[in-house]
XYZ file of C-alpha atoms in Angstrom:
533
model
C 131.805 32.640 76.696
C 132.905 35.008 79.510
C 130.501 38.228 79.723
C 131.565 40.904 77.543
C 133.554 43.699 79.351
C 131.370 47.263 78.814
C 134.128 49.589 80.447
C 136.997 48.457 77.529
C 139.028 51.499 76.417
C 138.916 51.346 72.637
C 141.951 52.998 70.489
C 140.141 54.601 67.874
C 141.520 55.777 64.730
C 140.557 56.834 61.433
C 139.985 54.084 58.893
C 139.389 51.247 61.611
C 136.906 50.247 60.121
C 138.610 47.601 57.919
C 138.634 45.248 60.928
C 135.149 44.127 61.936
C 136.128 45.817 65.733
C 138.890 47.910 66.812
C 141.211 46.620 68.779
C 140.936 46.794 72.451
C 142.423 47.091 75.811
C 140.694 45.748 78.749
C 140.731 48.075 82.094
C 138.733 47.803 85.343
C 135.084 47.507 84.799
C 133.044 51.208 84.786
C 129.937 51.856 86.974
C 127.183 49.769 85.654
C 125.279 52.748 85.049
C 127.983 53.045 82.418
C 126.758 50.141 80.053
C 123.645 50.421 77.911
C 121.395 48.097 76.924
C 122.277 46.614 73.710
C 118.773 47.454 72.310
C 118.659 50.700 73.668
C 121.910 51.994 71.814
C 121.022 50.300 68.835
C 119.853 52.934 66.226
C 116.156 53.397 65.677
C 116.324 52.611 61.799
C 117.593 49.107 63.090
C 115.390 45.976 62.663
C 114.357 44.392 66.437
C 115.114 41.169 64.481
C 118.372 41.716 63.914
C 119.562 41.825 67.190
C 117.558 39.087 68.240
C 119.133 36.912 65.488
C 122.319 38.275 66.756
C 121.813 37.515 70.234
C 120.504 33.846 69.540
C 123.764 33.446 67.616
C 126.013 34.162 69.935
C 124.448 31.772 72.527
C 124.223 29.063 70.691
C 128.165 29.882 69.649
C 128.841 29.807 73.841
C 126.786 26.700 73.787
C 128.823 24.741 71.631
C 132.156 25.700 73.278
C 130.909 24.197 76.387
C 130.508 21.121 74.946
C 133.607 21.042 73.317
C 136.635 23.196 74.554
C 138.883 24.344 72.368
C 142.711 24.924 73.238
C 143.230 28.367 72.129
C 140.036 29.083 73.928
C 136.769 30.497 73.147
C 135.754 32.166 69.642
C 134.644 35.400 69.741
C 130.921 36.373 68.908
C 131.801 38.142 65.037
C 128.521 39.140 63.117
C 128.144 39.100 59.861
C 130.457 41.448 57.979
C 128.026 45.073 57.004
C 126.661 44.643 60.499
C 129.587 45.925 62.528
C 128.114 49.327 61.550
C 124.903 48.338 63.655
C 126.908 46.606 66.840
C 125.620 48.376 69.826
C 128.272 49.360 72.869
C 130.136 52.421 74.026
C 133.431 50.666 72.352
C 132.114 49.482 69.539
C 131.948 50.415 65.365
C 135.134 52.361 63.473
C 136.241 55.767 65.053
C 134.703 58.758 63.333
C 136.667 60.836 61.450
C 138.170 64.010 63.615
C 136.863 67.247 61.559
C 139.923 69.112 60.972
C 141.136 71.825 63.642
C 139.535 70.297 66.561
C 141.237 69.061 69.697
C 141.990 65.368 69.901
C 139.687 63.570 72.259
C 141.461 61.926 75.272
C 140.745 58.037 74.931
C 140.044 57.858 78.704
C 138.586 60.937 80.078
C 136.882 61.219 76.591
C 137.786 65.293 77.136
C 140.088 66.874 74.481
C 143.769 66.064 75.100
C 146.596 69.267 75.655
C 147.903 70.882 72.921
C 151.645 71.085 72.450
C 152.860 74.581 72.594
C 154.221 75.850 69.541
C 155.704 79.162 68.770
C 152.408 81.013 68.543
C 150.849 79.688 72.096
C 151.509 78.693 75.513
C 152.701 81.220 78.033
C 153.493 84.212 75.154
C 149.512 83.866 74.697
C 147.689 87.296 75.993
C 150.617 88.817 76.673
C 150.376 92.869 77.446
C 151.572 94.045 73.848
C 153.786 96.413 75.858
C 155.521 93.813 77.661
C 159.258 94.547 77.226
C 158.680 98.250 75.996
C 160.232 101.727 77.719
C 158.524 102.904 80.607
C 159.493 105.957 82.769
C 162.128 104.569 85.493
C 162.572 101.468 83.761
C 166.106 100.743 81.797
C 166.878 102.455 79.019
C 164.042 105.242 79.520
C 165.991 107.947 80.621
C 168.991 107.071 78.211
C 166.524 106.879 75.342
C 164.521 110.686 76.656
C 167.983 112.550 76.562
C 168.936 111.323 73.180
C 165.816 112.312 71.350
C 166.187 115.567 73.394
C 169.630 115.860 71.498
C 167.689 115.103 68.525
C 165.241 118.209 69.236
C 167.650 120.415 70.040
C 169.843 119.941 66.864
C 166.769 119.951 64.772
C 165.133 122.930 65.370
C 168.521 124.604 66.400
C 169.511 124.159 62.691
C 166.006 124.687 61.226
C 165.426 127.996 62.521
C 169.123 128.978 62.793
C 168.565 131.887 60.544
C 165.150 132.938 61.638
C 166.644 135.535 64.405
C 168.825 136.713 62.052
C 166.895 138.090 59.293
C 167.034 141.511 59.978
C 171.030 141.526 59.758
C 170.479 138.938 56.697
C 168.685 141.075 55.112
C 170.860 144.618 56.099
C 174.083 143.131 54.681
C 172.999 140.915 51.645
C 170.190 143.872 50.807
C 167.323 142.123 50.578
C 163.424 142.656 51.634
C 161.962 140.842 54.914
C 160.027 139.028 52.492
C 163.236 138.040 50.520
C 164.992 137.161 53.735
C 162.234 135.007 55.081
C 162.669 132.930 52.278
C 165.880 131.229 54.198
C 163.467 129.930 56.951
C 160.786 128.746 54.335
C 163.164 126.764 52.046
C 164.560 124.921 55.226
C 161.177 123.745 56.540
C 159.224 123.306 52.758
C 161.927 121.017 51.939
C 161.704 119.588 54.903
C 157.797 119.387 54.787
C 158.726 117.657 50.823
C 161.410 115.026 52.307
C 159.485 113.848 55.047
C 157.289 111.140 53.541
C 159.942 109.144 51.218
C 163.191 109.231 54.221
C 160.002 107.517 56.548
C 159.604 104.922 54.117
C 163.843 104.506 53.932
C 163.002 104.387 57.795
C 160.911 101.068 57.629
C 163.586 99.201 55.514
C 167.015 100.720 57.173
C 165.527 101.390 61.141
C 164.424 104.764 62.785
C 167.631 104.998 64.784
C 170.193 104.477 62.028
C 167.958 107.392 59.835
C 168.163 109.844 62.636
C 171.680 109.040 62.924
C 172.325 109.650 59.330
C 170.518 112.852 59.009
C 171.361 114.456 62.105
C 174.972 114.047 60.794
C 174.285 115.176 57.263
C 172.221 118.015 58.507
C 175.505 119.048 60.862
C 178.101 118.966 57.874
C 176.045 120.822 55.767
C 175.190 123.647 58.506
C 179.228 124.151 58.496
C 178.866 124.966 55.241
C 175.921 127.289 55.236
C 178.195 130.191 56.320
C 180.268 130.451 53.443
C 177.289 130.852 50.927
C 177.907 133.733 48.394
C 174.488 135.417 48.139
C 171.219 134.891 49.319
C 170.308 132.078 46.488
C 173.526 129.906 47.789
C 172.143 130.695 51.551
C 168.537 129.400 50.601
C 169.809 126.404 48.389
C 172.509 125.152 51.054
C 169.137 125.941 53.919
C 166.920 123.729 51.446
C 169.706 120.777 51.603
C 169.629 121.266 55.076
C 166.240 121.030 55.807
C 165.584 117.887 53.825
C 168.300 116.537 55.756
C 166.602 116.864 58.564
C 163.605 115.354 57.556
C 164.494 112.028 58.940
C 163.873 113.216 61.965
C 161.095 113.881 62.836
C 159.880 110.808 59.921
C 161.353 108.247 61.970
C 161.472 110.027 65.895
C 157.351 109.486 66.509
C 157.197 106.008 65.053
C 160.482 105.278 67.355
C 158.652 106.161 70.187
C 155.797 104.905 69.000
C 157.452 101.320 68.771
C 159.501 101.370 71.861
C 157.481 102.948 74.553
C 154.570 102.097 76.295
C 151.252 103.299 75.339
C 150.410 105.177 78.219
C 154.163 106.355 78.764
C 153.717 107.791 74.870
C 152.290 110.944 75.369
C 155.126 112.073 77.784
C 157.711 110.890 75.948
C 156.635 112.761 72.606
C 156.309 115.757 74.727
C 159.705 115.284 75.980
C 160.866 114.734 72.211
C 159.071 118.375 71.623
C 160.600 119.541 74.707
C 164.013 119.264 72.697
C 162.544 121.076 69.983
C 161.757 123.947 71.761
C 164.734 124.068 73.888
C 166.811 123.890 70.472
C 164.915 126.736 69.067
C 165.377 128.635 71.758
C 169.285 127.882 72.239
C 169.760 128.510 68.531
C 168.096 131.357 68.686
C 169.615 132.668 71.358
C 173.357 131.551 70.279
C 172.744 133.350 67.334
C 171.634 136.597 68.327
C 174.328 137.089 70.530
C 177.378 135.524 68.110
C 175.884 137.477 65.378
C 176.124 140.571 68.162
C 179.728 140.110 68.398
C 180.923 138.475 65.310
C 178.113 138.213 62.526
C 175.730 136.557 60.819
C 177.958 134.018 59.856
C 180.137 133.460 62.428
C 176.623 132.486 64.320
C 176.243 130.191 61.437
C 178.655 128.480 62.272
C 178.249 127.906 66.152
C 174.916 126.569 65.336
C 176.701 123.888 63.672
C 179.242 123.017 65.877
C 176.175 122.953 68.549
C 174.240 120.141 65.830
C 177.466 118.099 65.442
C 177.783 117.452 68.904
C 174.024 116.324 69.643
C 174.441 114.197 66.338
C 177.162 112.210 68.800
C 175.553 112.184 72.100
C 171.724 110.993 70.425
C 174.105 108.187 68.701
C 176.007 107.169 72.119
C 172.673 107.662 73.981
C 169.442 105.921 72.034
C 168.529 102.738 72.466
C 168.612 100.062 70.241
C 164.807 99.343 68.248
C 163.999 96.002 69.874
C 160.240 96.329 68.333
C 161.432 97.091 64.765
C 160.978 94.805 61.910
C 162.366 95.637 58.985
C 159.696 96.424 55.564
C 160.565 96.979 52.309
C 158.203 99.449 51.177
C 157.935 100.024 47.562
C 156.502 102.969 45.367
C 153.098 100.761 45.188
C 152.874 100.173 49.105
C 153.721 103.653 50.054
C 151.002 104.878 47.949
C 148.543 102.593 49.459
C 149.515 103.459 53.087
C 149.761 107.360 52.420
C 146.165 107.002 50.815
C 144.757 105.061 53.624
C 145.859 107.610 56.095
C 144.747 110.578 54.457
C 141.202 108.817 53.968
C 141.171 108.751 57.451
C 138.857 111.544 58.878
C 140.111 111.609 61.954
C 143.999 112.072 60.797
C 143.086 114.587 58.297
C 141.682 116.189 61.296
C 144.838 116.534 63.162
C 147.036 117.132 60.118
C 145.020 120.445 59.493
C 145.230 121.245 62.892
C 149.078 120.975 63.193
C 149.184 122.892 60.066
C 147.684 125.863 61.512
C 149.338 125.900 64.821
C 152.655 125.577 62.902
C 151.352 128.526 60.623
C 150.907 131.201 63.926
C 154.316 130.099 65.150
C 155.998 130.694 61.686
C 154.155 133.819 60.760
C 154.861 135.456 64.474
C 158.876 134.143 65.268
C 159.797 135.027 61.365
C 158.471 138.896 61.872
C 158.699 139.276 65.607
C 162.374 140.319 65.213
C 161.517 142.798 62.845
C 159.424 144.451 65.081
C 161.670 144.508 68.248
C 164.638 146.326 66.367
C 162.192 149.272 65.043
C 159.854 151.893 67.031
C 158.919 152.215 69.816
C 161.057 149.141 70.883
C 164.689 149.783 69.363
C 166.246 146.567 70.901
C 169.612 145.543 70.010
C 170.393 141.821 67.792
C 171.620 140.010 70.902
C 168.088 141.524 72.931
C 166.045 140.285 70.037
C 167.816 137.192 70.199
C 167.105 136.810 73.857
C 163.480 137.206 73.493
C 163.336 133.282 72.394
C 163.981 132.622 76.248
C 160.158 132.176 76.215
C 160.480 129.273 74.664
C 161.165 127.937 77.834
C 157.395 128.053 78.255
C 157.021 125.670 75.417
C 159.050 123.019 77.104
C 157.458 122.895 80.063
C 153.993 123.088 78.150
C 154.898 120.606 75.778
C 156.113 118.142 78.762
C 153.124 118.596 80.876
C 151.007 117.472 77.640
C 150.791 114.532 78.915
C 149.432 115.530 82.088
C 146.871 117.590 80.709
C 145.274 115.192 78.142
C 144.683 112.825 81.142
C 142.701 115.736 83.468
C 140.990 116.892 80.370
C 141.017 115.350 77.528
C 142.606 115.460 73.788
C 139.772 117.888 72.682
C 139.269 119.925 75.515
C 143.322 120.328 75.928
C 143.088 121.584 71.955
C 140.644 124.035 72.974
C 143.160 125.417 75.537
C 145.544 125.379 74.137
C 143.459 127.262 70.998
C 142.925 129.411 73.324
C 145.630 130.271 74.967
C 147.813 130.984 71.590
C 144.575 133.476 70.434
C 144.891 135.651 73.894
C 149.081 135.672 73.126
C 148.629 137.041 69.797
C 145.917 139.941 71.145
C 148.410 140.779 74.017
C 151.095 141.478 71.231
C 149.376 143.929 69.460
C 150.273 146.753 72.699
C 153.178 148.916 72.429
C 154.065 147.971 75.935
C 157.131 145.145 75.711
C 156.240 143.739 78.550
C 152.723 143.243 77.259
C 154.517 141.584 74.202
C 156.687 139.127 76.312
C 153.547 137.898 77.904
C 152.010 137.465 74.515
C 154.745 135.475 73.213
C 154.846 133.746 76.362
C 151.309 132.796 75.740
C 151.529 131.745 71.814
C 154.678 129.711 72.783
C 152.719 127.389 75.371
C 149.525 127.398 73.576
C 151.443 126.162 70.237
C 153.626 123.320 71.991
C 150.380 122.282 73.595
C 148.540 122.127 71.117
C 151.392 120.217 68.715
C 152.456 117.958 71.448
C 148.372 116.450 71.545
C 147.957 116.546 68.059
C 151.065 114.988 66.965
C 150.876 111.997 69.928
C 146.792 111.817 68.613
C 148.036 110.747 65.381
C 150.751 108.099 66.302
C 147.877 106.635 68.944
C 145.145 106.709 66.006
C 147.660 105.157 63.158
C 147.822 101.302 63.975
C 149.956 100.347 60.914
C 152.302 102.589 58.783
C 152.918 104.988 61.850
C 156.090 106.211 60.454
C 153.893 107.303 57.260
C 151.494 108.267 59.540
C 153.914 110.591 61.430
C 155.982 111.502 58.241
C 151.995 113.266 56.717
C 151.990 115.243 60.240
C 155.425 116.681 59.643
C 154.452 117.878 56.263
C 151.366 119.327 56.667
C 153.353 120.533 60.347
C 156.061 121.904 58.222
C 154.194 123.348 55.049
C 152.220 125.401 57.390
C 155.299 126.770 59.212
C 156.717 127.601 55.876
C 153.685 129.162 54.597
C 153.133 131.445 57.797
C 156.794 132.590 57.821
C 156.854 133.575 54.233
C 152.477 134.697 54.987
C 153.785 136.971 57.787
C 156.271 138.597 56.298
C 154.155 139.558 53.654
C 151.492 140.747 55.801
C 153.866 142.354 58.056
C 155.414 144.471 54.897
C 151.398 145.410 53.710
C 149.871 145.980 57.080
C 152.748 146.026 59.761
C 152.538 144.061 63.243
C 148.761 143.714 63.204
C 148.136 142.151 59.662
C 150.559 139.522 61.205
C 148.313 139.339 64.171
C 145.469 138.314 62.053
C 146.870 136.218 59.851
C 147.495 133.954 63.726
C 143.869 134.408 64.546
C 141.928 133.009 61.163
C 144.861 130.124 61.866
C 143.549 129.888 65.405
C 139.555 130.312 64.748
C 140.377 127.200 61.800
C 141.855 124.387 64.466
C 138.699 125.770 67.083
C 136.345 125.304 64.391
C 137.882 121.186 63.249
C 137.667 120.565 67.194
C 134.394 121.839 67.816
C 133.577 119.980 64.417
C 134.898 116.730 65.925
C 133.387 117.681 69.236
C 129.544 117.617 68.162
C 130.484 114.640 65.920
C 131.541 111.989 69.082
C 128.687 114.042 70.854
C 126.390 112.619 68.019
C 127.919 109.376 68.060
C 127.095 109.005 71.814
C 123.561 110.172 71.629
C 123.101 106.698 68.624
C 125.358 104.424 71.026
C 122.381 105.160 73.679
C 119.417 105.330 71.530
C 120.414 101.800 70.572
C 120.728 100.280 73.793
């Protein structure tokens, strides 16, 4: 018998061990430091005797096929079936079992064998998550930044449309400022009440088709608004409106959100509330002087031609979603992800503090024109209307956001821009106008500061339902601009220009106080983090 080759390759598989040895494939001999010793690999439960029985056996089988040769040549050496199990050799015994999910071992390198590349692996593997997302001077960018800048504009155009009218709203229909105010506060409470359920129709039907749909709805009805009746027809049709509108800003931040990169986000959001303050200050402005010329309602009415016609360029202009996936989200599931996000510290955080920014920039653009038209000021409708220019400020503050989180920070940016609206509102309480100017000019870029970081914070912090996430912002963003507008003009009418005044600065010591509060908490946390290590 021929000397048994030690470097076979064996083809193992599971449930070989029905044959007494596997089958095998002869190859060129290995190194002899290869093959062990036959009672070294034995296992140490194993009787010595045994494998000297088995070793006398087979040379006493070789022995007798010398002496007589047989045709089909030699027999192989078999033990004795239950001791294949105890056969020493690096090819010999059944194949163990694989254990379920690991690699395949490689019969000839013995090192596990390449996995075919299914859908899940192979190049797609570690990825950057933002690969294929908008990026400044990349395609589609720009074309995607003007048409949520049409989106602003129409938006806040139409939400605020009547907000530099008041005092001629209320001079021909005969009603209080407080009365009057109320045509501002339906608009953005019903807007602050419609949010939340049009961002849930905004993860079945797609962010772009809902900002399509109530851009356009929000138009038609604005072409309306300037036939109302009476002041309850002006605040119902200005309630319709404003819940039209809520798909907006539900579905705009989880767009961007989606289909931007995440350190191209920040600017882009400010660019989104770049549109919003350029539409509040066009509408404004539009207004005052059409209402100048022609009346209230003819400046109605050029407000909505002005929405109808960003409704159409934001639908020629926006991108495509190509990160959306359509979700059904049921009464159940919206419940869960609303009460998820609102047990998030952090989020509640920034819902308050939009709230209260939003509450100073209600309370002080509802009265403000109140104030112009009387003593010592005496400024025409079209001046008043004018005065909005400002908001100028607030798109360049709200576009720089970006910019300014990077140098210093979300919290220390808050605190500026806290700041900055708190000095404003002081400046305003002089009789000089262009001490009043400057003060608007400050509350302006302090507030679109302050709501471009806090609403960007929330879409960064909110991994899954952002459009929920976003949609709780614009509520609590929107509830506080309708409870400062109606707020100021009540404080205005008890305590003139200067109960307004305070009304901003207990808004503006409550968002200093949650910062400083979050401040001393990740100061806290850090202090742990190094105690620990």
């Amino acid at each position: 018998m021929p000397p048994a080759d030690t470097g076979a390759s064996t083809e193992l598989r599971v449930g070989a061990s029905t044959a007494p040895f596997p089958r095998t494939t002869t190859t060129a001999a290995a190194p002899p430091a290869t093959a062990a010793p036959e009672r070294q690999a034995a296992p140490a439960s194993e009787p010595a005797a045994d494998s000297d029985r088995l070793a006398r056996r087979c040379r006493a089988a070789a022995s007798r096929a010398r002496r007589r040769p047989n045709p089909s040549g030699p027999r192989p050496c078999r033990p004795a079936p239950g001791k294949a199990a105890r056969e020493s050799g690096p090819n010999s015994g059944p194949a163990p079992a694989r254990t379920p999910g690991t690699p395949e071992q490689s019969p000839a390198a013995g090192r596990p064998a390449p996995r075919a590349r299914g859908a899940a692996g192979g190049a797609g593997q570690g990825a950057d998550s933002d690969g294929g997302k908008l990026r400044p001077g990349g395609p589609g960018y720009r074309r995607m930044s003007f048409g949520l800048l049409a989106a602003g504009i129409s938006t806040f155009a139409l939400l605020y449309s009547t907000q530099a009218l008041l005092p001629a709203i209320s001079g021909d229909l005969g009603v209080s400022p407080g009365q009057a105010s109320w045509t501002v506060s339906a608009a953005t409470g019903a807007l602050a009440l419609a949010v939340l359920p049009l961002s849930a129709l905004s993860e079945r039907f797609g962010r772009r088709t809902l900002m399509t749909v109530s851009l356009s709805v929000a138009a038609v009805v604005a072409l309306l608004t300037p036939f109302a009746p009476n002041l309850g027809w002006l605040v119902a049709l200005r309630a319709v409106q404003g819940a039209a509108l809520a798909g907006v800003p539900a579905s705009a931040m989880a767009y961007l959100a989606e289909e931007v990169r995440g350190k191209a986000l920040v600017g882009a959001i400010g660019l989104f509330v770049a549109g919003n303050s350029i539409g509040g200050m066009s509408g404004r402005i539009l207004t005052g002087w059409v209402a100048q010329a022609w009346g209230w309602r003819a400046a109605l009415a050029a407000v909505g031609l002005l929405a109808a016609v960003c409704a159409v360029v934001f639908r020629l202009l926006v991108p495509r979603a190509r990160h959306f996936t359509s979700r059904p989200v049921g009464p159940r599931a919206l419940a869960r992800t609303i009460g998820g996000h609102l047990a998030d510290p952090l989020l509640r955080r920034l819902y308050a503090i939009g709230a209260l920014f939003m509450t100073v920039f209600g309370a002080v653009y509802t009265v403000i024109g109140y104030r112009l038209i009387e003593e010592p000021f005496n400024l025409p409708q079209g001046v008043v209307g004018s005065i909005f220019l400002v908001y100028l400020v607030g798109t360049l503050s709200s576009a720089a956001a970006g910019q300014l989180v990077a140098r210093l920070g979300r919290r220390s940016a808050l605190y500026l821009a806290v700041g900055t609206t708190a000095l404003g509102l002081l400046l305003t309480l002089t009789s000089t106008l262009l001490a009043v100017l400057l003060g608007l000019v400050l509350i302006t870029a302090g507030f679109f500061a302050g709501h471009a970081v806090a609403s960007s914070s929330v879409s960064r912090t909110a991994t899954t339902g952002r459009a929920q996430a976003s949609a709780l912002y614009q509520s609590a963003y929107y509830l506080g601009s309708s409870a400062g507008g109606t707020l100021g003009a009540i404080a205005f009418h008890a305590a003139g220009w200067e109960g307004t005044v305070v009304l901003g600065l207990a808004a503006m010591v409550g968002a200093a106080s949650i910062t400083l509060y979050a401040t001393r908490k990740a100061l806290a946390q850090r202090r742990a983090l190094a105690a620990a290590r």
